[in-house]
Short mmCIF file of C-alpha atoms and ligand atoms in Angstrom, two decimals:
data_model
loop_
_atom_site.label_atom_id
_atom_site.label_comp_id
_atom_site.label_asym_id
_atom_site.label_seq_id
_atom_site.Cartn_x
_atom_site.Cartn_y
_atom_site.Cartn_z
CA MET A 1 -13.96 -4.51 22.72
CA SER A 2 -16.10 -6.19 25.19
CA THR A 3 -15.37 -10.08 25.03
CA LYS A 4 -19.00 -10.35 25.46
CA TYR A 5 -19.71 -9.57 21.63
CA GLU A 6 -17.64 -10.45 18.44
CA ALA A 7 -17.51 -8.06 15.72
CA VAL A 8 -18.12 -9.61 11.95
CA ILE A 9 -17.20 -7.19 8.99
CA GLY A 10 -17.17 -7.77 5.19
CA LEU A 11 -15.90 -5.03 3.04
CA GLU A 12 -16.71 -3.63 -0.39
CA VAL A 13 -13.83 -2.11 -1.82
CA HIS A 14 -14.10 0.08 -5.14
CA ALA A 15 -10.90 0.44 -6.71
CA GLN A 16 -10.55 2.89 -9.88
CA MET A 17 -8.68 1.04 -12.37
CA LYS A 18 -5.49 2.88 -13.91
CA THR A 19 -6.81 3.07 -17.57
CA ALA A 20 -5.79 5.82 -19.84
CA THR A 21 -9.72 6.47 -20.89
CA LYS A 22 -13.13 5.50 -19.36
CA ILE A 23 -14.97 2.43 -19.05
CA PHE A 24 -17.43 3.13 -22.17
CA CYS A 25 -16.00 5.72 -24.03
CA GLY A 26 -12.96 7.29 -25.00
CA CYS A 27 -12.52 10.29 -22.68
CA PRO A 28 -9.46 10.57 -20.58
CA THR A 29 -9.26 9.88 -16.94
CA THR A 30 -6.74 12.33 -15.52
CA PHE A 31 -7.35 13.21 -12.12
CA GLY A 32 -8.12 17.02 -11.46
CA ALA A 33 -8.81 18.74 -14.56
CA GLU A 34 -11.09 21.38 -15.11
CA PRO A 35 -14.83 20.38 -14.43
CA ASN A 36 -16.73 18.64 -17.42
CA SER A 37 -13.51 19.03 -19.84
CA GLN A 38 -13.56 15.13 -19.85
CA THR A 39 -17.06 14.43 -21.23
CA CYS A 40 -18.61 13.16 -24.23
CA PRO A 41 -22.39 12.23 -25.04
CA VAL A 42 -21.62 8.78 -23.88
CA CYS A 43 -20.77 9.59 -20.34
CA CYS A 44 -23.02 12.74 -20.16
CA GLY A 45 -26.02 9.99 -20.48
CA MET A 46 -27.34 11.52 -23.81
CA PRO A 47 -29.94 9.62 -25.26
CA GLY A 48 -29.21 7.43 -28.12
CA VAL A 49 -25.69 6.89 -27.77
CA LEU A 50 -24.21 3.33 -27.04
CA PRO A 51 -21.41 2.43 -24.87
CA VAL A 52 -18.34 -0.07 -25.85
CA LEU A 53 -16.46 -1.97 -23.46
CA ASN A 54 -12.83 -0.81 -22.76
CA ARG A 55 -10.77 -3.89 -23.47
CA LYS A 56 -8.10 -2.36 -21.29
CA ALA A 57 -10.83 -2.39 -18.01
CA LEU A 58 -11.65 -5.92 -18.83
CA GLU A 59 -8.08 -7.00 -18.70
CA PHE A 60 -7.36 -5.31 -15.37
CA ALA A 61 -10.10 -6.79 -13.92
CA VAL A 62 -9.18 -10.56 -15.10
CA LYS A 63 -5.80 -10.02 -13.78
CA THR A 64 -6.95 -8.84 -10.60
CA GLY A 65 -9.16 -11.90 -10.52
CA LEU A 66 -6.24 -14.11 -11.22
CA ALA A 67 -4.08 -12.45 -8.65
CA LEU A 68 -6.60 -12.73 -5.75
CA ASN A 69 -7.44 -16.59 -6.71
CA CYS A 70 -10.70 -15.99 -8.35
CA ARG A 71 -12.55 -17.86 -10.89
CA ILE A 72 -12.67 -15.88 -14.18
CA SER A 73 -16.11 -16.49 -15.30
CA PRO A 74 -16.19 -17.29 -19.16
CA TYR A 75 -19.72 -15.54 -19.78
CA SER A 76 -20.60 -12.59 -17.68
CA ARG A 77 -22.65 -9.52 -18.50
CA PHE A 78 -23.19 -6.12 -17.53
CA ALA A 79 -26.77 -4.87 -15.97
CA ARG A 80 -28.29 -1.45 -15.33
CA LYS A 81 -28.57 -0.44 -11.58
CA ASN A 82 -31.56 2.19 -11.62
CA TYR A 83 -31.38 5.16 -9.34
CA PHE A 84 -31.74 8.90 -9.75
CA TYR A 85 -29.31 11.11 -8.50
CA PRO A 86 -28.08 14.42 -10.35
CA ASP A 87 -24.52 13.28 -10.73
CA LEU A 88 -25.64 9.98 -12.54
CA PRO A 89 -27.56 11.50 -15.70
CA LYS A 90 -28.79 8.35 -17.70
CA ALA A 91 -30.35 7.43 -14.36
CA TYR A 92 -28.94 4.28 -13.91
CA GLN A 93 -25.45 3.02 -13.31
CA ILE A 94 -23.91 0.22 -15.54
CA SER A 95 -22.83 -2.25 -13.53
CA GLN A 96 -22.62 -6.25 -13.06
CA TYR A 97 -24.86 -7.85 -11.06
CA GLU A 98 -26.04 -11.72 -11.39
CA LEU A 99 -22.92 -12.42 -13.66
CA PRO A 100 -19.99 -10.85 -12.36
CA ILE A 101 -16.35 -11.32 -14.31
CA CYS A 102 -14.91 -13.07 -10.91
CA GLU A 103 -16.16 -15.12 -8.27
CA GLY A 104 -14.69 -16.54 -5.47
CA GLY A 105 -10.91 -15.92 -4.30
CA TRP A 106 -9.37 -15.01 -1.14
CA VAL A 107 -6.60 -12.52 0.25
CA ASP A 108 -4.22 -13.61 3.03
CA ILE A 109 -3.38 -11.10 5.74
CA MET A 110 -0.95 -11.23 8.99
CA VAL A 111 -2.68 -11.29 12.01
CA ASP A 112 -0.70 -11.29 15.19
CA GLY A 113 2.05 -13.37 13.52
CA GLN A 114 -0.57 -15.72 11.70
CA THR A 115 -1.87 -15.96 8.36
CA LYS A 116 -5.34 -15.39 7.92
CA ARG A 117 -7.25 -16.03 4.75
CA ILE A 118 -10.02 -13.92 4.00
CA GLY A 119 -12.73 -15.02 1.31
CA LEU A 120 -13.66 -13.00 -1.60
CA THR A 121 -17.39 -13.47 -2.92
CA ARG A 122 -16.89 -11.49 -6.13
CA ILE A 123 -15.05 -8.86 -8.00
CA HIS A 124 -17.57 -7.04 -10.75
CA MET A 125 -16.64 -3.96 -12.98
CA GLU A 126 -19.01 -0.67 -12.98
CA GLU A 127 -18.71 2.94 -14.21
CA ASP A 128 -18.47 5.64 -11.39
CA ALA A 129 -20.82 8.22 -11.00
CA GLY A 130 -19.88 12.02 -11.41
CA LYS A 131 -19.69 14.50 -8.47
CA ASN A 132 -21.88 16.66 -6.97
CA ILE A 133 -20.35 20.24 -5.71
CA HIS A 134 -22.03 22.02 -2.98
CA GLU A 135 -19.71 24.21 -1.93
CA GLY A 136 -19.15 27.91 -2.23
CA THR A 137 -22.73 29.57 -3.66
CA ALA A 138 -26.21 29.24 -3.23
CA TYR A 139 -25.93 26.76 -6.40
CA SER A 140 -24.79 23.24 -6.36
CA PHE A 141 -22.86 21.99 -9.31
CA VAL A 142 -22.22 18.61 -11.17
CA ASP A 143 -18.90 17.83 -12.36
CA LEU A 144 -18.82 14.63 -14.93
CA ASN A 145 -15.25 14.03 -15.33
CA ARG A 146 -15.37 11.19 -13.36
CA ALA A 147 -18.72 9.63 -14.78
CA GLY A 148 -17.93 6.69 -16.33
CA THR A 149 -14.59 5.96 -14.64
CA PRO A 150 -13.75 2.20 -14.63
CA LEU A 151 -14.28 0.84 -11.24
CA MET A 152 -13.62 -2.74 -9.74
CA GLU A 153 -15.89 -3.57 -6.80
CA ILE A 154 -14.21 -6.20 -4.51
CA VAL A 155 -16.55 -7.92 -2.25
CA SER A 156 -15.34 -9.64 0.65
CA GLU A 157 -17.03 -12.49 2.69
CA PRO A 158 -17.78 -11.58 6.37
CA ASP A 159 -14.62 -13.03 7.52
CA LEU A 160 -13.16 -10.23 9.15
CA ARG A 161 -13.30 -10.11 12.85
CA SER A 162 -11.76 -6.42 14.07
CA PRO A 163 -11.02 -3.26 12.82
CA GLN A 164 -7.44 -4.07 12.55
CA GLU A 165 -7.94 -7.33 10.27
CA ALA A 166 -10.08 -4.60 8.12
CA ALA A 167 -7.25 -2.13 7.59
CA ALA A 168 -4.85 -4.97 7.13
CA TYR A 169 -6.97 -6.09 4.34
CA MET A 170 -7.32 -3.00 2.92
CA ARG A 171 -3.49 -2.62 2.96
CA LYS A 172 -2.95 -6.10 1.43
CA LEU A 173 -5.50 -5.15 -1.30
CA ARG A 174 -3.77 -2.02 -2.15
CA THR A 175 -0.25 -3.58 -2.13
CA ILE A 176 -1.65 -6.05 -4.63
CA LEU A 177 -3.50 -3.53 -6.75
CA ARG A 178 -0.34 -1.64 -7.21
CA TYR A 179 1.90 -4.46 -7.97
CA LEU A 180 -0.34 -5.69 -10.74
CA GLY A 181 -0.38 -1.80 -12.07
CA VAL A 182 -4.18 -1.86 -12.33
CA CYS A 183 -4.94 0.74 -9.63
CA ASP A 184 -2.70 3.63 -8.19
CA GLY A 185 -3.90 2.98 -4.64
CA ASN A 186 -4.01 6.55 -3.99
CA MET A 187 -6.74 6.90 -1.18
CA GLU A 188 -6.79 10.85 -1.04
CA GLU A 189 -7.77 11.10 -4.52
CA GLY A 190 -10.32 8.53 -4.06
CA SER A 191 -8.78 5.87 -6.36
CA LEU A 192 -9.32 3.43 -3.71
CA ARG A 193 -12.36 3.78 -1.00
CA CYS A 194 -14.45 1.33 0.84
CA ASP A 195 -17.84 0.67 2.02
CA ALA A 196 -17.68 -1.50 5.23
CA ASN A 197 -20.30 -3.68 6.73
CA VAL A 198 -20.63 -4.16 10.38
CA SER A 199 -22.27 -6.29 12.66
CA VAL A 200 -21.85 -7.52 16.22
CA ARG A 201 -23.14 -10.74 17.71
CA PRO A 202 -23.18 -12.38 21.59
CA ALA A 203 -19.77 -14.42 21.57
CA GLY A 204 -20.39 -18.00 20.69
CA GLN A 205 -23.51 -17.34 18.66
CA LYS A 206 -23.59 -18.88 15.12
CA GLU A 207 -26.12 -16.30 13.29
CA PHE A 208 -24.71 -12.83 12.17
CA GLY A 209 -26.38 -9.95 13.78
CA THR A 210 -27.82 -7.12 11.77
CA ARG A 211 -25.22 -4.92 9.89
CA ALA A 212 -25.11 -1.42 9.17
CA GLU A 213 -22.97 -0.45 5.99
CA LEU A 214 -20.51 2.35 6.56
CA LYS A 215 -20.05 4.90 3.51
CA ASN A 216 -17.24 7.01 2.58
CA ILE A 217 -14.33 5.67 3.91
CA ASN A 218 -11.09 6.92 2.26
CA SER A 219 -8.14 6.27 4.45
CA PHE A 220 -6.55 3.22 6.41
CA ARG A 221 -7.03 5.40 9.56
CA PHE A 222 -11.05 5.99 9.23
CA VAL A 223 -11.08 2.49 8.07
CA GLU A 224 -10.25 1.29 11.82
CA LYS A 225 -11.93 4.42 13.61
CA ALA A 226 -15.18 4.13 11.74
CA ILE A 227 -15.42 0.55 12.24
CA GLU A 228 -14.30 1.02 15.85
CA TYR A 229 -16.72 3.45 16.48
CA GLU A 230 -20.04 1.39 14.73
CA ILE A 231 -18.79 -1.85 16.99
CA ALA A 232 -19.06 0.14 20.24
CA ARG A 233 -22.35 1.74 18.93
CA GLN A 234 -23.86 -1.38 18.05
CA ILE A 235 -22.75 -2.75 21.62
CA ARG A 236 -24.55 0.07 23.21
CA VAL A 237 -27.77 -0.20 21.43
CA LEU A 238 -27.82 -4.26 22.32
CA GLU A 239 -26.58 -3.53 25.93
CA GLU A 240 -29.59 -1.02 25.85
CA GLY A 241 -31.98 -3.73 25.34
CA GLY A 242 -32.47 -2.16 21.54
CA LYS A 243 -32.04 -3.65 18.14
CA VAL A 244 -29.17 -2.77 15.69
CA ILE A 245 -31.44 -1.83 12.31
CA GLN A 246 -30.18 -2.36 8.86
CA GLU A 247 -28.93 0.96 7.43
CA THR A 248 -26.64 2.68 5.38
CA ARG A 249 -24.50 5.19 7.70
CA LEU A 250 -21.94 7.92 6.86
CA TRP A 251 -18.46 8.10 8.31
CA ASP A 252 -17.99 11.55 9.50
CA SER A 253 -14.33 11.95 9.90
CA ALA A 254 -14.33 15.76 11.62
CA ALA A 255 -16.91 14.08 14.08
CA GLY A 256 -15.48 10.86 14.48
CA VAL A 257 -18.85 9.22 14.40
CA THR A 258 -20.95 7.40 11.81
CA GLN A 259 -24.68 8.85 11.35
CA SER A 260 -27.61 7.36 10.01
CA MET A 261 -28.04 8.10 6.17
CA ARG A 262 -30.93 5.87 5.08
CA SER A 263 -32.45 2.98 5.49
CA LYS A 264 -30.58 0.23 3.64
CA GLU A 265 -31.66 -0.41 0.09
CA GLU A 266 -32.25 -3.38 -1.28
CA ALA A 267 -31.55 -5.06 -4.37
CA HIS A 268 -35.27 -5.10 -5.72
CA ASP A 269 -35.12 -1.24 -4.93
CA TYR A 270 -32.56 -1.01 -8.14
CA ARG A 271 -34.56 -2.83 -10.61
CA TYR A 272 -31.48 -4.50 -11.94
CA PHE A 273 -31.90 -5.77 -15.70
CA PRO A 274 -29.40 -6.73 -18.37
CA ASP A 275 -27.91 -4.08 -20.23
CA PRO A 276 -29.37 -4.34 -23.86
CA ASP A 277 -26.62 -2.07 -24.99
CA LEU A 278 -23.62 -4.16 -24.19
CA THR A 279 -23.05 -7.69 -25.32
CA PRO A 280 -22.54 -10.39 -22.91
CA ILE A 281 -18.43 -10.94 -22.06
CA ILE A 282 -17.07 -13.77 -23.55
CA VAL A 283 -13.72 -14.73 -22.05
CA ASP A 284 -11.39 -16.69 -24.05
CA ARG A 285 -9.37 -19.26 -21.85
CA SER A 286 -6.10 -18.85 -23.81
CA TRP A 287 -6.57 -15.05 -23.61
CA VAL A 288 -6.53 -15.76 -19.43
CA ASP A 289 -3.89 -18.02 -19.49
CA THR A 290 -1.51 -15.28 -21.22
CA LEU A 291 -2.91 -12.66 -18.95
CA LYS A 292 -1.85 -15.40 -16.06
CA ALA A 293 1.75 -15.79 -17.36
CA SER A 294 2.27 -12.19 -17.36
CA LEU A 295 1.35 -11.39 -13.71
CA PRO A 296 4.25 -10.36 -11.45
CA GLU A 297 5.56 -12.00 -8.65
CA LEU A 298 3.25 -11.23 -5.91
CA PRO A 299 4.11 -9.81 -2.57
CA ASP A 300 3.68 -12.80 -0.34
CA ALA A 301 5.96 -15.18 -3.05
CA LYS A 302 8.54 -12.48 -3.00
CA GLN A 303 8.42 -12.42 0.51
CA GLU A 304 9.04 -15.75 1.31
CA ARG A 305 11.72 -15.72 -1.64
CA TYR A 306 13.53 -12.81 0.53
CA LYS A 307 13.68 -14.86 3.35
CA THR A 308 14.54 -18.39 1.95
CA VAL A 309 16.90 -17.23 -0.63
CA PHE A 310 18.37 -13.90 0.41
CA GLY A 311 18.25 -15.05 4.29
CA LEU A 312 16.57 -11.80 5.31
CA PRO A 313 14.53 -11.24 8.42
CA GLU A 314 10.83 -10.88 8.21
CA ALA A 315 10.56 -7.25 8.95
CA ASP A 316 13.29 -6.41 6.17
CA ALA A 317 11.36 -8.67 3.76
CA GLU A 318 8.26 -7.03 4.51
CA GLN A 319 9.43 -3.47 4.01
CA LEU A 320 11.18 -4.14 0.79
CA THR A 321 8.37 -5.78 -0.90
CA ALA A 322 5.81 -3.48 0.12
CA GLU A 323 6.35 -1.74 -3.29
CA LEU A 324 7.17 -3.10 -6.42
CA PRO A 325 9.63 -0.57 -7.41
CA VAL A 326 11.72 -0.73 -4.41
CA ALA A 327 11.76 -4.62 -4.49
CA THR A 328 12.75 -4.38 -8.02
CA TRP A 329 15.47 -2.01 -7.07
CA PHE A 330 16.96 -4.05 -4.26
CA GLU A 331 16.84 -7.16 -6.74
CA GLN A 332 19.13 -4.97 -8.70
CA VAL A 333 21.57 -4.25 -5.91
CA VAL A 334 21.86 -7.84 -5.24
CA GLY A 335 22.15 -8.63 -8.90
CA ALA A 336 25.20 -6.43 -8.98
CA GLY A 337 27.02 -8.36 -6.45
CA ALA A 338 25.90 -6.80 -3.18
CA GLN A 339 25.39 -9.11 0.15
CA PRO A 340 21.57 -9.28 0.58
CA LYS A 341 21.59 -7.98 3.76
CA ALA A 342 24.02 -5.06 3.56
CA ALA A 343 22.09 -3.95 0.53
CA ALA A 344 18.76 -4.19 2.57
CA ASN A 345 20.21 -2.13 5.52
CA TRP A 346 21.41 0.66 3.44
CA MET A 347 18.04 0.75 1.48
CA MET A 348 15.84 0.85 4.15
CA THR A 349 18.08 3.30 6.53
CA GLU A 350 20.07 5.66 4.27
CA LEU A 351 18.54 5.39 0.88
CA MET A 352 14.85 5.82 2.36
CA LYS A 353 15.62 8.44 4.61
CA TYR A 354 17.32 10.79 1.70
CA LEU A 355 14.36 9.73 -0.47
CA ASN A 356 11.92 11.02 2.18
CA ASP A 357 13.68 14.12 2.72
CA ASP A 358 13.67 14.84 -0.37
CA ASN A 359 10.11 14.08 -1.44
CA ARG A 360 11.15 11.48 -3.74
CA THR A 361 10.27 7.92 -5.00
CA ILE A 362 12.58 5.21 -5.97
CA ASP A 363 11.95 5.97 -9.37
CA ASP A 364 13.99 9.05 -9.79
CA CYS A 365 16.49 8.00 -7.28
CA PRO A 366 19.78 9.87 -8.18
CA ILE A 367 21.90 6.71 -7.26
CA GLN A 368 21.60 3.63 -9.39
CA PRO A 369 21.21 0.00 -7.91
CA ALA A 370 24.86 -0.75 -9.09
CA GLN A 371 26.51 2.03 -7.66
CA LEU A 372 25.04 1.04 -4.05
CA ALA A 373 26.56 -2.28 -5.07
CA GLY A 374 29.97 -0.53 -5.83
CA LEU A 375 29.65 1.37 -2.37
CA LEU A 376 28.98 -1.99 -0.38
CA THR A 377 32.15 -3.61 -2.15
CA LEU A 378 34.47 -0.71 -1.04
CA ILE A 379 33.33 -1.16 2.64
CA ASP A 380 33.58 -5.07 2.16
CA LYS A 381 37.02 -4.98 0.77
CA GLY A 382 38.00 -2.91 3.65
CA THR A 383 38.92 0.35 1.29
CA ILE A 384 36.46 2.56 3.21
CA SER A 385 34.90 2.50 6.66
CA GLY A 386 31.29 2.17 7.40
CA LYS A 387 31.47 5.56 8.67
CA ILE A 388 33.25 7.16 5.90
CA ALA A 389 30.87 5.28 3.41
CA LYS A 390 28.11 7.59 5.17
CA THR A 391 29.95 10.52 3.67
CA VAL A 392 30.56 8.59 0.22
CA PHE A 393 26.73 8.16 -0.02
CA GLU A 394 25.67 11.55 0.92
CA GLU A 395 28.36 12.66 -2.09
CA MET A 396 26.54 10.02 -4.27
CA TYR A 397 23.28 11.05 -3.77
CA ALA A 398 24.00 14.64 -4.44
CA THR A 399 26.10 13.97 -7.38
CA GLY A 400 25.15 10.73 -9.18
CA LYS A 401 28.79 9.85 -9.44
CA ASP A 402 30.11 6.50 -8.55
CA ALA A 403 31.68 5.69 -5.03
CA ALA A 404 35.13 4.36 -6.16
CA ALA A 405 35.37 8.09 -8.04
CA ILE A 406 34.38 10.08 -5.09
CA VAL A 407 36.88 8.03 -2.65
CA LYS A 408 39.63 8.45 -4.89
CA GLU A 409 38.68 12.13 -5.63
CA LYS A 410 38.50 12.82 -2.11
CA GLY A 411 41.30 10.95 -0.67
CA LEU A 412 38.99 9.03 1.44
CA VAL A 413 40.59 5.70 1.51
CA GLN A 414 40.74 3.84 4.91
CA ILE A 415 43.89 4.02 6.70
CA SER A 416 44.98 0.36 7.61
CA ASP A 417 48.67 1.23 8.03
CA SER A 418 49.14 0.41 11.74
CA GLY A 419 52.14 2.51 12.31
CA ALA A 420 50.40 5.67 11.31
CA ILE A 421 47.35 4.75 13.08
CA GLU A 422 50.00 3.74 16.45
CA GLN A 423 51.57 7.29 16.01
CA ALA A 424 48.46 9.04 15.99
CA LEU A 425 47.14 7.26 19.20
CA ASP A 426 50.22 7.33 21.16
CA GLU A 427 50.00 11.49 20.62
CA ILE A 428 46.22 11.23 21.65
CA LEU A 429 47.01 9.01 25.11
CA ALA A 430 49.58 11.37 25.90
CA ARG A 431 47.45 14.39 25.59
CA HIS A 432 44.74 12.83 27.92
CA PRO A 433 46.64 11.29 31.05
CA ALA A 434 43.35 11.51 33.15
CA GLU A 435 41.28 9.51 30.91
CA LEU A 436 43.81 7.16 30.30
CA GLU A 437 44.23 6.38 33.99
CA ARG A 438 40.37 5.86 34.29
CA LEU A 439 40.20 3.76 31.41
CA LYS A 440 42.85 1.61 33.12
CA ALA A 441 40.59 1.67 36.17
CA GLY A 442 38.25 -0.26 34.21
CA ASP A 443 36.02 2.61 32.70
CA GLU A 444 34.99 0.87 29.46
CA LYS A 445 33.37 4.13 28.19
CA LEU A 446 36.58 5.81 27.68
CA VAL A 447 37.33 3.30 24.63
CA GLY A 448 34.73 5.41 22.80
CA PHE A 449 36.10 8.61 23.68
CA PHE A 450 39.71 7.55 22.74
CA VAL A 451 38.72 5.79 19.32
CA GLY A 452 36.46 9.10 18.98
CA GLN A 453 39.66 11.27 19.29
CA LEU A 454 41.55 9.32 16.94
CA MET A 455 38.86 9.31 14.04
CA LYS A 456 39.03 13.01 14.67
CA ALA A 457 42.39 13.36 14.36
CA MET A 458 42.59 11.10 11.07
CA ARG A 459 39.63 12.73 9.75
CA GLY A 460 37.81 9.48 10.10
CA LYS A 461 40.04 7.39 8.11
CA ALA A 462 41.51 5.06 10.37
CA ASN A 463 40.53 1.59 10.17
CA PRO A 464 38.41 1.21 13.27
CA GLN A 465 39.28 -2.36 13.89
CA ILE A 466 42.77 -2.04 14.01
CA ALA A 467 42.34 1.40 16.22
CA ASN A 468 40.65 -0.88 18.57
CA GLU A 469 42.97 -3.66 18.49
CA LEU A 470 46.19 -1.15 19.21
CA LEU A 471 44.44 0.60 21.92
CA ARG A 472 43.91 -2.89 23.32
CA LYS A 473 47.69 -3.96 22.82
CA LYS A 474 48.53 -0.30 24.72
CA LEU A 475 46.47 -1.07 27.86
CA ASN A 476 48.03 -4.63 28.25
P1 LIG B 1 -25.11 -5.04 -0.62
O1 LIG B 1 -24.62 -5.42 -2.01
O2 LIG B 1 -26.65 -4.87 -0.36
O3 LIG B 1 -24.51 -4.18 0.41
P2 LIG B 1 -24.23 -8.04 -0.17
O4 LIG B 1 -25.01 -9.10 0.36
O5 LIG B 1 -23.56 -7.97 -1.57
O6 LIG B 1 -24.84 -6.82 0.19
O7 LIG B 1 -22.95 -7.73 1.01
C1 LIG B 1 -22.33 -6.82 1.05
C2 LIG B 1 -21.12 -7.20 2.28
O8 LIG B 1 -21.80 -7.20 3.26
C3 LIG B 1 -20.14 -8.06 1.91
O9 LIG B 1 -18.86 -7.61 2.12
C4 LIG B 1 -20.48 -9.13 2.91
O10 LIG B 1 -19.25 -9.94 3.59
C5 LIG B 1 -21.07 -8.26 4.11
N1 LIG B 1 -22.05 -8.66 5.31
C6 LIG B 1 -22.95 -9.52 4.78
N2 LIG B 1 -23.45 -9.76 6.09
C7 LIG B 1 -22.83 -9.21 6.97
C8 LIG B 1 -23.46 -9.12 8.53
N3 LIG B 1 -24.16 -9.86 8.87
N4 LIG B 1 -22.37 -8.37 8.92
C9 LIG B 1 -21.28 -8.25 8.53
N5 LIG B 1 -21.19 -7.85 7.18
C10 LIG B 1 -21.81 -8.52 6.45
MG1 LIG B 2 -23.33 -2.62 -0.32
ZN1 LIG B 3 -17.03 10.07 -22.45
#
């Protein structure tokens, strides 16, 4: 971006809450069901029905507010947001307007190695609309399975200054929501999506520029690309002497551009008024305290602990805490007696590689945390070498057996008997006189060659440290 301008960005993130049923009726929220198979008179907007708030949705919203440092409103209520669209049969969406469930709060993100605090304006609850389907035939269809799905809208202050910060913010939010178990964060299925408000202003100017709101952003990559495109577009408009107009634009991911959709609607266009069918929400302080006590350790705190208590480097701490089940698994390996850095290394390389290749998550890992700890103990005690350990690991992953059992069964115990190693080494040196001369002349690459030959001869079981020492001794 040109340094003549500064971008200002605020995100409105919609997170689908992971409740079993919808927000105002008992219909299931399972993704991918037969169209209109998960509907009832309430979510179809039939006259004469009454919505009842799903307590779990309220609980999830409050938990999220607590985790994001918000004030939880003791008194909030629902409002009707009126607009007509075929996927909204009531012709209004039940949302929260002047009294949302959570206010204020913040999310810390990392920007160039520094923590930056992004303020939150509010979090409110609302119902999702259905889905219009325009593909295939001359007719359009409406699927109301999604209508009434509980959403949280998390609104940030205009504190973000670049597409990268916006993406980092979105990632951090997703991690926290997944830790809390309130949203699965699945962006392909639309469980987490965002509208990005973007404006630019001449560097140094205090007042914000006019913003455009970008709709339909459903991946981290698109958050960055859409905002990047929009910043460049607005700068171009200003440079050409034009004015940015306040409007809603649609991100077209195929074309990589944002396109004007409609002029921005104002709050008064929606004719908000309190929903007379729903009672105000009065949140009891002691219930909030109970929920607060039930929050898991959050990613930032966990990362800090991994650095201070386990002595892990920043990068390891970050990677291991990105997903709660991975962090829990790691803590179990350490709890079973493993040295933290060794556990981290094995998890981040071997274990993750096997799971990825196998398309598995840590939840259905064939190896148990204590079993990895068992393998690490064998390396520590010198029973097996690090190299053999990889073979043992492969076998553990395939069979679910303990490391010790595999080592015993396959006779993989490391040979630390220097007599046996020396004998094998002598044979190899005798077989390669030319290489030995080069090594003596100072070609250090040959150390690797001889140790490699030795390992081959001893089927990988020679203690590498002893092998190296013996080779050095022979050269002297
Ligand atoms: P609405 O609900 O009509 O979209 P809000 O006033 O609630 O409008 O603002 C929505 C989002 O727009 C917030 O995330 C806010 O931070 C952001 N925002 C407001 N003004 C600007 C601006 N000038 N530039 C960029 N973002 C802005
Ligand atoms: Mg908006
Ligand atoms: Zn229903």
